[in-house]
Coordinates of C-alpha atoms in Angstrom, one line a residue:
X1 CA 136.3 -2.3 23.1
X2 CA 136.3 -6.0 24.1
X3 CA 137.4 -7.1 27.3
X4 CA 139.9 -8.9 25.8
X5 CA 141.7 -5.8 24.0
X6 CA 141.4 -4.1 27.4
X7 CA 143.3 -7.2 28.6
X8 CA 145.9 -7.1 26.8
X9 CA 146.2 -3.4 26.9
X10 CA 146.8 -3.1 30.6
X11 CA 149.5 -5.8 30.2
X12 CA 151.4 -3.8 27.4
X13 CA 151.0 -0.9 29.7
X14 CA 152.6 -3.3 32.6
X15 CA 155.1 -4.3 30.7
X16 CA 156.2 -0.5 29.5
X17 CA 156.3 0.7 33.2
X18 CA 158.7 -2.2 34.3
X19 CA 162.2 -2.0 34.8
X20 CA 165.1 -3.7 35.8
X21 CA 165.2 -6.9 37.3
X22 CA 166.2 -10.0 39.9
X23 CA 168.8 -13.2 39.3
X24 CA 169.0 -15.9 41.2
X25 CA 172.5 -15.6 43.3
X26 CA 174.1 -14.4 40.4
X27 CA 174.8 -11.5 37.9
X28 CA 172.6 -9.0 40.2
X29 CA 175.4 -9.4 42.9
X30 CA 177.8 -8.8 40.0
X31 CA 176.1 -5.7 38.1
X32 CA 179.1 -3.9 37.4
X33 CA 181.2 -7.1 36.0
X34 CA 178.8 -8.4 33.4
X35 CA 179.8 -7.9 30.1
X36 CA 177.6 -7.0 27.5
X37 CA 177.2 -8.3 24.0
X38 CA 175.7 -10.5 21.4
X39 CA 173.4 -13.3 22.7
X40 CA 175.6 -15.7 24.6
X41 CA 179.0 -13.9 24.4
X42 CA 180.3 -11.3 26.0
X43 CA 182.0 -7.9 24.3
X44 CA 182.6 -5.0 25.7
X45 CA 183.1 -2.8 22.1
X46 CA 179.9 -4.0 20.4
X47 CA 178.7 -0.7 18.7
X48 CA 175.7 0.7 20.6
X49 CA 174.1 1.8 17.5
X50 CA 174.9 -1.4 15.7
X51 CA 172.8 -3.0 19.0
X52 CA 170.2 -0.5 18.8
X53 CA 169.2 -1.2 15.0
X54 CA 169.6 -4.9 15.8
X55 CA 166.7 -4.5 18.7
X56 CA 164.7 -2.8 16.4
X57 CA 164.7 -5.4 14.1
X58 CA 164.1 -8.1 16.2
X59 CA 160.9 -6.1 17.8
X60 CA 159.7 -5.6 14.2
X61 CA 160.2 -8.8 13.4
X62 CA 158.0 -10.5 16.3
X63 CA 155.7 -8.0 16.0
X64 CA 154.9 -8.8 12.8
X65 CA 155.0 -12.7 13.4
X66 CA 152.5 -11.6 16.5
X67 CA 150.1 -9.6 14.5
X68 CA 149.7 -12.4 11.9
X69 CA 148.8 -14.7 14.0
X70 CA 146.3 -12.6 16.0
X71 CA 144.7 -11.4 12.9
X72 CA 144.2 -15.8 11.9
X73 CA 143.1 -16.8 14.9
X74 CA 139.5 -16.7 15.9
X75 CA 138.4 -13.5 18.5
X76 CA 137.2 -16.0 20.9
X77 CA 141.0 -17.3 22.1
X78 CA 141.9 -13.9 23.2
X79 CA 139.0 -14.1 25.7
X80 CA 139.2 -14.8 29.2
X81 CA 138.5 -18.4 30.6
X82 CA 136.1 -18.0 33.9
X83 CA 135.8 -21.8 33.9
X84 CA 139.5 -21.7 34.9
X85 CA 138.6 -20.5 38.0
X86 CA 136.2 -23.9 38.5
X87 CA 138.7 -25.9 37.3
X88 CA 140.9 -24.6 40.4
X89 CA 138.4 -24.8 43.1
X90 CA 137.7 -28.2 41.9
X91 CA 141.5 -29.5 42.5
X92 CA 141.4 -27.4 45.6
X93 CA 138.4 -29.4 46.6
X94 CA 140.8 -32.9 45.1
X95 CA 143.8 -31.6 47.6
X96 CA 141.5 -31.0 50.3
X97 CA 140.1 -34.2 50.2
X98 CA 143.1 -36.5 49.3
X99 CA 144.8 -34.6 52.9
X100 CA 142.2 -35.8 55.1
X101 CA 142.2 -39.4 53.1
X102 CA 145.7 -39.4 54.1
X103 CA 145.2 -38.1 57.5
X104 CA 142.4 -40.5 58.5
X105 CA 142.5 -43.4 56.8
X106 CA 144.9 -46.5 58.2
X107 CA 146.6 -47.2 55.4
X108 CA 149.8 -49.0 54.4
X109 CA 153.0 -47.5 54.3
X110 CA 153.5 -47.4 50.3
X111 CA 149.9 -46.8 49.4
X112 CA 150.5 -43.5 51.9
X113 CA 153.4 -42.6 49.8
X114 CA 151.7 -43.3 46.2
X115 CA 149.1 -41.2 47.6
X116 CA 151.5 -38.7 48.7
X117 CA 152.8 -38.3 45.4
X118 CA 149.1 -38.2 43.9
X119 CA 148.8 -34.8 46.1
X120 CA 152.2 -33.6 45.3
X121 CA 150.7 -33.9 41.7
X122 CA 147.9 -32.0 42.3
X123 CA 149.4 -29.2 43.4
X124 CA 151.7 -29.0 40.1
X125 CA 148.9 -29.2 38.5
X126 CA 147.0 -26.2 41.0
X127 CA 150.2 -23.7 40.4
X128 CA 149.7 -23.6 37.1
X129 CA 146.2 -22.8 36.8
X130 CA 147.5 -20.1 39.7
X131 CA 150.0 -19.1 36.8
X132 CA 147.1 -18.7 34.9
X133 CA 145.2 -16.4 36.8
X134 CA 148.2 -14.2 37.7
X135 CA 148.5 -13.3 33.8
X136 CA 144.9 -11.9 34.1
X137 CA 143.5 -14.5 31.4
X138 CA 140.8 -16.2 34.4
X139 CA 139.1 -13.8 35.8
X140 CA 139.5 -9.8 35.7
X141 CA 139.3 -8.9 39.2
X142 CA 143.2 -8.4 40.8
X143 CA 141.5 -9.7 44.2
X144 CA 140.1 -13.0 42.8
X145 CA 143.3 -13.4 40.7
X146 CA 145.5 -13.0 44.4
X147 CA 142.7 -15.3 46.0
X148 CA 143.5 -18.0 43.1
X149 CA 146.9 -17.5 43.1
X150 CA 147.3 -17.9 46.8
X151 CA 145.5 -21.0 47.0
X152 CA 147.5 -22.1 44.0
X153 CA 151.1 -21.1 45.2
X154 CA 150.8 -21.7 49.0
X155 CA 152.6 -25.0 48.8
X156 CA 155.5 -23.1 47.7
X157 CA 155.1 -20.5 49.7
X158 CA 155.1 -17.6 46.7
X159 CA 153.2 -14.8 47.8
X160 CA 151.6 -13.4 45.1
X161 CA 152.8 -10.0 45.3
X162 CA 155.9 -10.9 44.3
X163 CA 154.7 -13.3 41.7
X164 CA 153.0 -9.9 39.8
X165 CA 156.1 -8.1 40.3
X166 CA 158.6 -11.1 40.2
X167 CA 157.4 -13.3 36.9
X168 CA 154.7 -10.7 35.0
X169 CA 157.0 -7.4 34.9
X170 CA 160.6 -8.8 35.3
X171 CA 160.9 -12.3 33.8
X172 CA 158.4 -11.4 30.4
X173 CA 160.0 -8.5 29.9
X174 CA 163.8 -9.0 30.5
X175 CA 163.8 -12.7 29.5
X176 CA 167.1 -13.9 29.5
X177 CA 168.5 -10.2 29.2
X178 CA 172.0 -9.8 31.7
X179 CA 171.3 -8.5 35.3
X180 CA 167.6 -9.0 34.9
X181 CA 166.3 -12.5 34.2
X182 CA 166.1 -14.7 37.2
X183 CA 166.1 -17.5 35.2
X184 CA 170.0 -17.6 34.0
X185 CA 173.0 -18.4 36.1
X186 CA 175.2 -15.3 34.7
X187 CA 178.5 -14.8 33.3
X188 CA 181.8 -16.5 33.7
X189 CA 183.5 -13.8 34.6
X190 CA 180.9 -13.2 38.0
X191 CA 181.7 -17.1 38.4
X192 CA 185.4 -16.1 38.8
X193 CA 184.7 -13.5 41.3
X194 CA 181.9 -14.7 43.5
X195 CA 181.7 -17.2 45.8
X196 CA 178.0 -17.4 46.2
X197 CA 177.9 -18.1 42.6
X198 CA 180.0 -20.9 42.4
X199 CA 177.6 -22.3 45.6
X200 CA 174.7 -22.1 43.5
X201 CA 176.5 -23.3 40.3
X202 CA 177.4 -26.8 41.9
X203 CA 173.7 -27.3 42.9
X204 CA 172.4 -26.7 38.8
X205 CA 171.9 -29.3 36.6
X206 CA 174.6 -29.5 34.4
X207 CA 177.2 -29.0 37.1
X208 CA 177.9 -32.9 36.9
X209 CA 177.4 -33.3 40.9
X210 CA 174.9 -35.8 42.9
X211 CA 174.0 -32.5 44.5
X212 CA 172.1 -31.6 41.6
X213 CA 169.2 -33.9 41.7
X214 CA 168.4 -32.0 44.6
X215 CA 167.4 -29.0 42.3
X216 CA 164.0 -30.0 40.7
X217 CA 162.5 -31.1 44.1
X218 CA 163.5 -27.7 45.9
X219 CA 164.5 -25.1 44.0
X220 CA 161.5 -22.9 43.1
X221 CA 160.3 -22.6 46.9
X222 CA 164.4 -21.7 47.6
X223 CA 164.6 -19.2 44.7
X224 CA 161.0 -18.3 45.8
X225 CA 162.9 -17.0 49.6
X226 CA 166.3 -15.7 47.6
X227 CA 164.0 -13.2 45.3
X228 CA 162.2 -12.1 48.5
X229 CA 164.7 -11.3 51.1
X230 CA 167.3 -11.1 48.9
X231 CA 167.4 -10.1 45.3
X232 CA 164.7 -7.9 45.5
X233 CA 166.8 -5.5 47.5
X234 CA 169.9 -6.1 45.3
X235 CA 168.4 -6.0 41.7
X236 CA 166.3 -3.0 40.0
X237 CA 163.5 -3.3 39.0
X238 CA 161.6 -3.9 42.4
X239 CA 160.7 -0.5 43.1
X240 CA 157.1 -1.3 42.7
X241 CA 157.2 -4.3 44.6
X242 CA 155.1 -3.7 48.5
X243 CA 157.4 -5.4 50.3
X244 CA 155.4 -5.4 53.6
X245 CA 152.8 -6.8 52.0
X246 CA 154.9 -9.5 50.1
X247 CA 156.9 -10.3 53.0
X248 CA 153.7 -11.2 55.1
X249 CA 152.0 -13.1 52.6
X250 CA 155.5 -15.3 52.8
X251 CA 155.1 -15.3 56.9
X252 CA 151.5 -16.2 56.4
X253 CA 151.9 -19.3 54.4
X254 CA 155.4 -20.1 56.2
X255 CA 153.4 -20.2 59.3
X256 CA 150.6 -22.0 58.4
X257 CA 152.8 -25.0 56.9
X258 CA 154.4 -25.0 60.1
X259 CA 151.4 -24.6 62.7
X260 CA 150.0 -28.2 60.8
X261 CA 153.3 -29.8 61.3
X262 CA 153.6 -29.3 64.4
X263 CA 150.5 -30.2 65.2
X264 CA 150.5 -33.4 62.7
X265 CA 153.6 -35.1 63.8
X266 CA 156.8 -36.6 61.8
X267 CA 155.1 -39.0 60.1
X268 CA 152.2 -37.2 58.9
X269 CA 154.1 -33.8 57.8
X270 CA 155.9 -35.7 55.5
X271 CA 153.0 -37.0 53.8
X272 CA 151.2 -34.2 53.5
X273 CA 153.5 -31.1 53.4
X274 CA 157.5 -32.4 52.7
X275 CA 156.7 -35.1 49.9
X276 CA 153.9 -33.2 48.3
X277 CA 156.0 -30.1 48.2
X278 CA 158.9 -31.7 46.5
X279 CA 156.7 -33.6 44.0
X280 CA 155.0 -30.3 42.9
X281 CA 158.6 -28.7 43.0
X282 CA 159.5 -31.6 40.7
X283 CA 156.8 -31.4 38.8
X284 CA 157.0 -27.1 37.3
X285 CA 160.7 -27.1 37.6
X286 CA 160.6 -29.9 34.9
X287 CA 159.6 -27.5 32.9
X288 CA 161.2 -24.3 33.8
X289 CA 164.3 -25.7 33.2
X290 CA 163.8 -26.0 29.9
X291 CA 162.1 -23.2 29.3
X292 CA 164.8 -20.8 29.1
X293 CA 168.1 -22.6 30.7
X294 CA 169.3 -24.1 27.3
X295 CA 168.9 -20.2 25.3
X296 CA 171.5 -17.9 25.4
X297 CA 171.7 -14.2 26.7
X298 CA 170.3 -11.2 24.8
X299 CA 170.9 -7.8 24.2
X300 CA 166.8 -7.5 23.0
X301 CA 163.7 -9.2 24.0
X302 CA 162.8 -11.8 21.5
X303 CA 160.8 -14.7 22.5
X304 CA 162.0 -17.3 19.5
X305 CA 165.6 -16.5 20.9
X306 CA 165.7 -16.5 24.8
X307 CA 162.4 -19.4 25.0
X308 CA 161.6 -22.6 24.1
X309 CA 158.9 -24.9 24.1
X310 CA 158.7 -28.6 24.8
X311 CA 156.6 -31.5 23.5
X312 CA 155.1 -33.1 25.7
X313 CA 152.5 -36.1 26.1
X314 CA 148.7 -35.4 25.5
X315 CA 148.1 -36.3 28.9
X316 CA 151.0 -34.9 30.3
X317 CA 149.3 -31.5 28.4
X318 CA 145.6 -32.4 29.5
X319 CA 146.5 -32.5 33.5
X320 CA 149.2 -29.1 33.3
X321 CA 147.3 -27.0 31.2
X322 CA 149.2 -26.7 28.2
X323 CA 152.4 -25.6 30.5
X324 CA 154.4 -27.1 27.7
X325 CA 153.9 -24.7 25.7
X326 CA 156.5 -21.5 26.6
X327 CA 157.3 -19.6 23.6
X328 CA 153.4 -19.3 22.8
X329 CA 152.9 -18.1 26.3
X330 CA 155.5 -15.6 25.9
X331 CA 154.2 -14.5 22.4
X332 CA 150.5 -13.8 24.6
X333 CA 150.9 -14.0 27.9
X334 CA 147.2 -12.9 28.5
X335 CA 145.5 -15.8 26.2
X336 CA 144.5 -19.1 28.3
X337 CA 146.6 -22.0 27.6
X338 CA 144.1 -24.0 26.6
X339 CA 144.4 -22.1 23.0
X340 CA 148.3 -22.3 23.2
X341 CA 147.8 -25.6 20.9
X342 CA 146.4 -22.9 18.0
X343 CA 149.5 -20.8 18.7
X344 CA 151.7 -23.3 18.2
X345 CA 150.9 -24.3 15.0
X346 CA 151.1 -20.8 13.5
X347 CA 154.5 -20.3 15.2
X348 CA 155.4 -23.6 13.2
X349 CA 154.5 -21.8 10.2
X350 CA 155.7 -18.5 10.7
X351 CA 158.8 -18.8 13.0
X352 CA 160.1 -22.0 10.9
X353 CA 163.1 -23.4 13.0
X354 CA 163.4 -20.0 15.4
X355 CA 160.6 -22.0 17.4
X356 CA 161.8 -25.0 19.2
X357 CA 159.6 -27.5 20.9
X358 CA 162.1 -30.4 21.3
X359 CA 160.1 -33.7 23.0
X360 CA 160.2 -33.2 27.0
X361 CA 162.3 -35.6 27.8
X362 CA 165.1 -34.5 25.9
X363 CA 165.2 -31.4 26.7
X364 CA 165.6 -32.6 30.7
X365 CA 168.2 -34.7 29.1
X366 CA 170.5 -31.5 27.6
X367 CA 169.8 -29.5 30.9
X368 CA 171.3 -32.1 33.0
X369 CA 174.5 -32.5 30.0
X370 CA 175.0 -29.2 29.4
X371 CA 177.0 -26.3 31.4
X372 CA 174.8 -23.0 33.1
X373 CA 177.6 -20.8 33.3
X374 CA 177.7 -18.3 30.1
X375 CA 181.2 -17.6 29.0
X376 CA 182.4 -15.6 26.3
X377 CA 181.9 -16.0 21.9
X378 CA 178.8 -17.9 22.5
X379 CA 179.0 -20.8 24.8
X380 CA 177.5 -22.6 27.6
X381 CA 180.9 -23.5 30.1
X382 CA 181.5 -25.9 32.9
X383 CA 184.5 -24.0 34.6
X384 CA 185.3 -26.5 37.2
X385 CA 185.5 -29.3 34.5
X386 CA 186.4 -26.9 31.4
X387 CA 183.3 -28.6 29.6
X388 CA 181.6 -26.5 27.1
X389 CA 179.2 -26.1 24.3
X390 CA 178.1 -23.9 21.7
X391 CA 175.0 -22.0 21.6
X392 CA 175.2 -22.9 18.1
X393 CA 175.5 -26.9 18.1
X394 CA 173.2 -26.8 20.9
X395 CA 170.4 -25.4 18.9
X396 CA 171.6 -27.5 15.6
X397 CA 170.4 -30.5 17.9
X398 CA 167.6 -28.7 19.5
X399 CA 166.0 -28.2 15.6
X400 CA 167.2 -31.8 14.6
X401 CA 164.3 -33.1 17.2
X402 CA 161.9 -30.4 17.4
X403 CA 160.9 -32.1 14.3
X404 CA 158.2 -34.0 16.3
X405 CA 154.6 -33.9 14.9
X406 CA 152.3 -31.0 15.5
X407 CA 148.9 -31.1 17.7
X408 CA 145.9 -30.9 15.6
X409 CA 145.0 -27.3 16.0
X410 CA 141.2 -28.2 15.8
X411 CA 141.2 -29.8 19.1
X412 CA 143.8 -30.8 21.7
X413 CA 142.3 -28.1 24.4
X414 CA 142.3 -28.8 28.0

């Protein structure tokens, strides 16, 4: 058997064994409250066997879009891609070496700050080949994938453990299912009720405040904390998280950030830890957002429903590692990126306007315009403004733009 069926085995077998999940500040405070229903409304009669036929067709239905497009696609992408791992060290080697630039030289203000930002760009561009290795597609060896990953997540302060437990067997198997993603804001009804909701809802994009700028530059390091001290007690789905272990990793990296700055000064700190950290922040959060923030809720798993792509610049592609492309990743989490292009273009063919990889930009746009708050009959709602919009003119415009040309599938790999 090839190493890459054995790969993609043991993740089948991951995703089988997990359960449950962790929200943000959210529905898992509200477990009880959430209704359930159709993707993005709420109704408490739907007929359970109704739902249960309906899952079944939707699992038949990627299944068979999945097994078509691994049966077309070359053995070779389904491989693992050691060279990853180079490609790490090598931008380890990059942030290493642009810190003690920064540390050493005399340089002007502004060229400090440019160069700040240069780091801060590194690092996005580290986490995701951390993302990478997490997913098993760089090296085999769970001790080499935690050493990558905790080079590539330190900024953030992410331990790994929690990433495996967190992202692999939560967040790709409940995406955008109530009470389990972590990556949807809940329901209005747990709005209503909660005040730490309504806190978290004024610091979204979409909620119309200045506060929200605030999100991209911070908020995966502060979700990062809230899943580890918090949610992870709250939500299933945790049970095989080692919290010991996870909680030290946090102290670990937590410490170590705090050890330099103290030992660096104002001035310094903020070059190398505070400005990089919000650039890289910045920099995955661009796409996260869009990833699954503008897809409804779900009774079933179905990656054409709950995901979505973006398209992004070649270079913008080249320098994240094919990032932009989520519904692929979702369809294989265990193939490297770099083959995500080849994906793509059979989802095009296959998935017809189910797949949506509206251009980057516009998809930020429609975060930052639209509500996060689900409310009932299939719409996105602002309840402090009583803004709102429907799943269903949201995608009408999302398809209306996804039009944007394909990447050659013969080349275009990172």
């Amino acid at each position: 058997m090839s190493s890459a069926n054995v790969a993609f085995r043991k993740e089948r077998k991951h995703s089988a064994l997990a359960v449950a999940a962790v929200s943000t500040l959210t529905a898992c405070d509200e477990l009880d409250s959430v209704p359930r229903g159709n993707a993005g409304s709420a109704p408490l009669t739907t007929d359970l066997g109704n739902r249960i036929r309906q899952g079944e067709r939707t699992a038949a239905h990627i299944a068979t879009i999945k097994a078509k497009i691994r049966h077309e696609l070359p053995p070779h992408v389904f491989r693992r891609c050691p060279a990853r791992a180079l490609t790490a060290l090598v931008l380890g080697a990059a942030i290493a070496a642009l810190t003690a630039v920064l540390l050493t030289a005399r340089l002007p203000g502004f060229s400090s700050l440019v160069l700040s930002v240069v780091l801060g760009g590194l690092y996005g561009s580290l986490f995701f080949l951390g993302h990478e290795a997490g997913h098993g597609s760089v090296v085999r060896q769970w001790h080499l994938q935690d050493a990558l990953m905790g080079i590539a997540f330190l900024i953030f302060l992410l331990p790994p453990t929690l990433w495996r437990v967190w992202h692999n067997r939560v967040h790709h198997v409940h995406t955008n299912l109530p009470d389990y993603d972590p990556d949807n804001f809940g329901w209005l009804a747990a709005y209503r009720r909660l005040r730490s909701i309504r806190v978290v809802a004024a610091f979204t994009p979409g909620s119309g405040r200045w506060i929200s700028l605030l999100y991209l530059p911070t908020w995966f390091t502060v979700h990062t904390q809230l899943v580890l001290w918090f949610q992870s007690r709250r939500c299933r789905g945790f049970e095989s998280l080692n919290r010991p272990r996870a909680a030290t990793e946090s102290l670990v990296m937590v410490g170590f950030w705090v050890w330099l700055a103290m030992q660096l000064g104002p001035w310094s700190s903020l070059l190398v830890i505070v400005l990089p950290m919000m650039v890289a922040n910045t920099i995955i959060m661009s796409y996260i957002v869009t990833n699954h923030l503008l897809r409804p809720v779900v009774d079933d798993p179905d990656p054409l429903a709950t995901s979505m792509s973006v398209t992004t610049h070649p270079w913008m592609d080249l320098i994240h590692f094919n990032f932009s492309h989520h519904v692929e990743h979702h369809f294989f989490p265990a193939m490297s990126p770099r083959y995500a292009p080849l994906v793509r273009a059979k989802l095009r063919q296959y998935a017809g306007d189910s797949f949506l990889a509206p251009p980057h930009l516009r998809a930020l746009r429609a975060v930052f315009r639209t509500p996060r708050i689900h409310g009932e009959h299939g719409v996105l709602v602002d309840p402090v403004s009583g803004r709102s919009i429907r799943f269903a003119d949201l995608d009408s415009a999302l398809v209306a733009v996804t039009g944007a040309r394909p990447r050659d599938p013969r080349g275009g790999e990172p």
